[in-house]
Amino acid sequence: MNFFNFKVLGQNLFLLDIDITFCRNFFKKEDGDDILAELLNDIKWRQEKINMYGKELDLPRLTAWYGNDGKTYTYSGIIMKPEPWTPTLLLIKQKVEKITKATFNSVLLNLYRDGKDSISWHSDDEAELGKNPTIASVSFGATRKLVFKHKFQPNHKMELELEHGSLLTMKGTTQHLWKHQVPKTKNPVTARVNLTFRTVY
Ligand SMILES: O=C(O)CCC(=O)C(=O)O
Ligand SMILES: [Mn+2]
């Protein structure tokens, strides 16, 4: 298994302020293929809406929220009540917890159906995730780009290709100081499912 540790040396006050780990082949290809097929079929995917300038718009991806009972999550005005863990989600969670030595009580799933689906600039900094959240992000399906941009030094940017079966962790002050996005792409891409394991307090 290949692990990459990124520490970007910023200027002025921003020393070692991104804390991410990336493992390219966390799941074997064949295991990832099976998991992807199951997640596409079995997850209760939802089309959420957001209010933009007084208009109701479809979120440009499908989402789902699974987790421990009572761990409701709110972002962009969307209130998500957890579906109970499925055996496959629990297996993925256990594998992620073992390697990260962290524990998680919920997972946000995103389904990017094609290149028109995306997630725009944001940080995972909702109050219920605590001060310095550890987030573990597992990807299956098409490779999509995740771009990081520093909040206070916007010329500091970095990109990662999140491949089938990869694991990315984000920790420490990463959410305070960096935003991230999965941009739309004109490349022909098939479906991608991303799972971000979180702890909701
Ligand atoms: O799809 C991804 O890799 C990122 C998803 C994400 O940032 C989120 O759900 O908060
Ligand atoms: Mn995010």
Tab-separated table of C-alpha atoms and ligand atoms in Angstrom:
chain	number	residue	atom	x	y	z
A	1	MET	CA	0.000	0.000	0.000
A	2	ASN	CA	1.448	3.399	-0.951
A	3	PHE	CA	0.920	6.267	1.458
A	4	PHE	CA	1.725	9.847	0.607
A	5	ASN	CA	1.936	12.500	3.278
A	6	PHE	CA	1.532	16.054	2.095
A	7	LYS	CA	2.757	18.928	4.125
A	8	VAL	CA	2.673	22.207	2.240
A	9	LEU	CA	4.990	24.831	3.649
A	10	GLY	CA	3.088	28.096	3.559
A	11	GLN	CA	4.421	31.566	4.091
A	12	ASN	CA	4.139	33.874	7.071
A	13	LEU	CA	1.914	32.283	9.719
A	14	PHE	CA	0.866	29.283	7.618
A	15	LEU	CA	3.426	26.642	8.486
A	16	LEU	CA	2.576	22.991	7.872
A	17	ASP	CA	-1.090	23.843	7.769
A	18	ILE	CA	-2.488	21.136	5.491
A	19	ASP	CA	-2.638	17.730	7.090
A	20	ILE	CA	-3.697	15.111	4.560
A	21	THR	CA	-2.747	11.529	3.792
A	22	PHE	CA	-3.448	9.747	0.534
A	23	CYS	CA	-3.429	6.024	-0.137
A	24	ARG	CA	-3.908	5.228	-3.809
A	25	ASN	CA	-4.732	1.514	-3.634
A	26	PHE	CA	-6.535	1.164	-0.312
A	27	PHE	CA	-9.004	-1.252	-1.950
A	28	LYS	CA	-8.002	-3.815	-4.567
A	29	LYS	CA	-9.584	-3.149	-7.961
A	30	GLU	CA	-11.874	-6.208	-7.852
A	31	ASP	CA	-13.102	-5.417	-4.322
A	32	GLY	CA	-13.702	-1.811	-5.356
A	33	ASP	CA	-15.683	-2.964	-8.407
A	34	ASP	CA	-17.986	-5.089	-6.224
A	35	ILE	CA	-18.443	-2.313	-3.662
A	36	LEU	CA	-19.213	0.267	-6.367
A	37	ALA	CA	-21.885	-1.956	-7.934
A	38	GLU	CA	-23.461	-2.545	-4.544
A	39	LEU	CA	-23.419	1.100	-3.486
A	40	LEU	CA	-24.975	2.229	-6.783
A	41	ASN	CA	-27.799	-0.295	-6.274
A	42	ASP	CA	-28.424	-0.395	-2.557
A	43	ILE	CA	-27.839	3.107	-1.198
A	44	LYS	CA	-30.946	5.264	-0.778
A	45	TRP	CA	-29.708	8.057	-3.045
A	46	ARG	CA	-31.504	11.377	-2.716
A	47	GLN	CA	-31.749	14.412	-4.954
A	48	GLU	CA	-31.443	17.322	-2.522
A	49	LYS	CA	-32.292	20.906	-3.482
A	50	ILE	CA	-30.542	24.126	-2.540
A	51	ASN	CA	-31.822	27.664	-2.574
A	52	MET	CA	-29.646	29.935	-4.733
A	53	TYR	CA	-30.622	33.588	-5.191
A	54	GLY	CA	-34.259	32.729	-4.446
A	55	LYS	CA	-34.317	29.763	-6.869
A	56	GLU	CA	-34.656	26.092	-5.948
A	57	LEU	CA	-31.890	24.169	-7.705
A	58	ASP	CA	-30.972	20.479	-7.727
A	59	LEU	CA	-27.689	19.772	-5.971
A	60	PRO	CA	-25.346	18.670	-8.804
A	61	ARG	CA	-24.931	15.150	-7.399
A	62	LEU	CA	-26.976	12.592	-5.445
A	63	THR	CA	-26.282	12.211	-1.732
A	64	ALA	CA	-27.037	9.939	1.213
A	65	TRP	CA	-26.305	10.043	4.932
A	66	TYR	CA	-25.802	6.838	6.927
A	67	GLY	CA	-24.732	6.540	10.539
A	68	ASN	CA	-25.455	5.903	14.164
A	69	ASP	CA	-28.969	6.609	15.331
A	70	GLY	CA	-29.574	10.280	16.099
A	71	LYS	CA	-26.475	11.602	14.270
A	72	THR	CA	-28.278	14.169	12.147
A	73	TYR	CA	-26.119	16.403	9.923
A	74	THR	CA	-26.995	19.810	8.503
A	75	TYR	CA	-25.164	21.539	5.658
A	76	SER	CA	-26.246	24.222	3.173
A	77	GLY	CA	-29.647	24.221	4.887
A	78	ILE	CA	-30.128	20.493	4.154
A	79	ILE	CA	-31.031	18.401	7.201
A	80	MET	CA	-29.958	14.772	6.832
A	81	LYS	CA	-31.307	12.097	9.169
A	82	PRO	CA	-29.151	8.960	9.185
A	83	GLU	CA	-30.089	5.721	7.471
A	84	PRO	CA	-28.856	2.722	9.493
A	85	TRP	CA	-25.424	1.291	8.571
A	86	THR	CA	-25.441	-1.414	5.902
A	87	PRO	CA	-23.059	-4.395	6.314
A	88	THR	CA	-20.882	-3.112	3.428
A	89	LEU	CA	-20.647	0.420	4.837
A	90	LEU	CA	-19.697	-1.059	8.224
A	91	LEU	CA	-16.951	-3.159	6.606
A	92	ILE	CA	-15.530	-0.121	4.806
A	93	LYS	CA	-15.740	1.894	8.043
A	94	GLN	CA	-13.850	-0.783	9.990
A	95	LYS	CA	-11.101	-0.984	7.370
A	96	VAL	CA	-10.766	2.807	7.381
A	97	GLU	CA	-10.772	2.984	11.199
A	98	LYS	CA	-8.057	0.343	11.433
A	99	ILE	CA	-5.634	2.214	9.198
A	100	THR	CA	-6.455	5.741	10.395
A	101	LYS	CA	-6.723	4.801	14.098
A	102	ALA	CA	-9.743	7.123	14.220
A	103	THR	CA	-13.387	6.286	14.864
A	104	PHE	CA	-16.364	7.519	12.865
A	105	ASN	CA	-20.092	7.506	13.565
A	106	SER	CA	-21.463	8.569	10.192
A	107	VAL	CA	-20.761	8.790	6.478
A	108	LEU	CA	-21.834	11.229	3.790
A	109	LEU	CA	-22.064	9.574	0.379
A	110	ASN	CA	-21.905	11.491	-2.888
A	111	LEU	CA	-22.784	10.041	-6.282
A	112	TYR	CA	-21.324	11.964	-9.238
A	113	ARG	CA	-23.320	10.520	-12.137
A	114	ASP	CA	-21.116	12.088	-14.848
A	115	GLY	CA	-18.815	15.058	-15.467
A	116	LYS	CA	-21.654	17.546	-14.953
A	117	ASP	CA	-21.912	16.524	-11.295
A	118	SER	CA	-19.608	18.309	-8.871
A	119	ILE	CA	-19.159	19.766	-5.408
A	120	SER	CA	-18.182	23.433	-5.237
A	121	TRP	CA	-15.659	25.153	-2.953
A	122	HIS	CA	-16.333	24.432	0.698
A	123	SER	CA	-14.750	23.277	3.951
A	124	ASP	CA	-16.153	20.533	6.118
A	125	ASP	CA	-16.327	22.892	9.073
A	126	GLU	CA	-19.859	22.568	10.432
A	127	ALA	CA	-19.981	23.016	14.212
A	128	GLU	CA	-21.255	19.462	14.817
A	129	LEU	CA	-18.013	18.033	13.325
A	130	GLY	CA	-15.989	19.546	16.193
A	131	LYS	CA	-12.976	21.844	16.120
A	132	ASN	CA	-10.400	19.936	14.068
A	133	PRO	CA	-12.350	17.162	12.346
A	134	THR	CA	-10.703	14.029	10.987
A	135	ILE	CA	-12.443	13.072	7.751
A	136	ALA	CA	-11.684	9.911	5.795
A	137	SER	CA	-12.706	9.944	2.150
A	138	VAL	CA	-12.945	6.758	0.058
A	139	SER	CA	-13.593	6.839	-3.694
A	140	PHE	CA	-14.957	4.224	-6.096
A	141	GLY	CA	-15.558	4.455	-9.828
A	142	ALA	CA	-14.343	7.163	-12.189
A	143	THR	CA	-11.242	9.142	-11.250
A	144	ARG	CA	-12.135	12.737	-10.400
A	145	LYS	CA	-9.956	15.638	-9.401
A	146	LEU	CA	-10.091	17.072	-5.870
A	147	VAL	CA	-8.667	20.592	-5.725
A	148	PHE	CA	-7.531	22.341	-2.530
A	149	LYS	CA	-7.260	26.126	-2.273
A	150	HIS	CA	-5.885	28.009	0.726
A	151	LYS	CA	-8.490	30.326	2.277
A	152	PHE	CA	-6.076	33.157	2.963
A	153	GLN	CA	-3.443	32.588	0.275
A	154	PRO	CA	-5.564	31.719	-2.783
A	155	ASN	CA	-2.485	31.183	-4.957
A	156	HIS	CA	-1.711	28.118	-2.816
A	157	LYS	CA	-3.531	25.323	-4.632
A	158	MET	CA	-3.027	21.610	-4.966
A	159	GLU	CA	-4.805	18.846	-6.840
A	160	LEU	CA	-5.224	15.142	-6.262
A	161	GLU	CA	-6.599	12.534	-8.647
A	162	LEU	CA	-8.971	10.471	-6.488
A	163	GLU	CA	-8.832	7.060	-8.095
A	164	HIS	CA	-10.989	3.945	-7.741
A	165	GLY	CA	-10.263	2.407	-4.317
A	166	SER	CA	-8.276	5.338	-2.916
A	167	LEU	CA	-8.368	6.727	0.623
A	168	LEU	CA	-7.734	10.357	1.536
A	169	THR	CA	-7.698	11.645	5.111
A	170	MET	CA	-7.979	15.291	6.121
A	171	LYS	CA	-7.123	16.287	9.677
A	172	GLY	CA	-6.053	19.044	12.039
A	173	THR	CA	-6.502	22.592	10.816
A	174	THR	CA	-7.040	21.555	7.181
A	175	GLN	CA	-10.734	22.549	7.239
A	176	HIS	CA	-9.984	25.920	8.873
A	177	LEU	CA	-7.377	26.959	6.367
A	178	TRP	CA	-8.268	25.187	3.118
A	179	LYS	CA	-11.324	24.796	0.901
A	180	HIS	CA	-11.798	21.900	-1.488
A	181	GLN	CA	-13.932	21.102	-4.534
A	182	VAL	CA	-14.557	18.420	-7.156
A	183	PRO	CA	-15.008	20.513	-10.309
A	184	LYS	CA	-17.182	19.587	-13.260
A	185	THR	CA	-15.244	18.057	-16.150
A	186	LYS	CA	-15.786	17.914	-19.912
A	187	ASN	CA	-13.900	14.584	-20.021
A	188	PRO	CA	-16.286	11.688	-20.542
A	189	VAL	CA	-16.459	10.126	-17.074
A	190	THR	CA	-18.630	7.368	-15.698
A	191	ALA	CA	-20.185	7.346	-12.228
A	192	ARG	CA	-18.101	7.948	-9.114
A	193	VAL	CA	-19.149	7.295	-5.519
A	194	ASN	CA	-17.323	9.070	-2.703
A	195	LEU	CA	-17.788	8.290	0.978
A	196	THR	CA	-16.612	10.748	3.622
A	197	PHE	CA	-16.562	9.198	7.071
A	198	ARG	CA	-17.120	11.759	9.822
A	199	THR	CA	-17.721	12.079	13.536
A	200	VAL	CA	-20.794	14.092	14.463
A	201	TYR	CA	-20.871	15.276	18.093
B	1	LIG	O1	-16.226	13.742	-3.642
B	1	LIG	C1	-15.257	14.088	-2.996
B	1	LIG	O2	-14.143	13.595	-3.156
B	1	LIG	C2	-15.398	15.188	-1.966
B	1	LIG	C3	-16.704	15.235	-1.274
B	1	LIG	C4	-16.738	16.311	-0.254
B	1	LIG	O3	-15.887	17.162	-0.186
B	1	LIG	C5	-17.819	16.353	0.744
B	1	LIG	O4	-18.764	15.563	0.674
B	1	LIG	O5	-17.745	17.192	1.652
B	2	MN	MN	-15.893	18.215	1.727
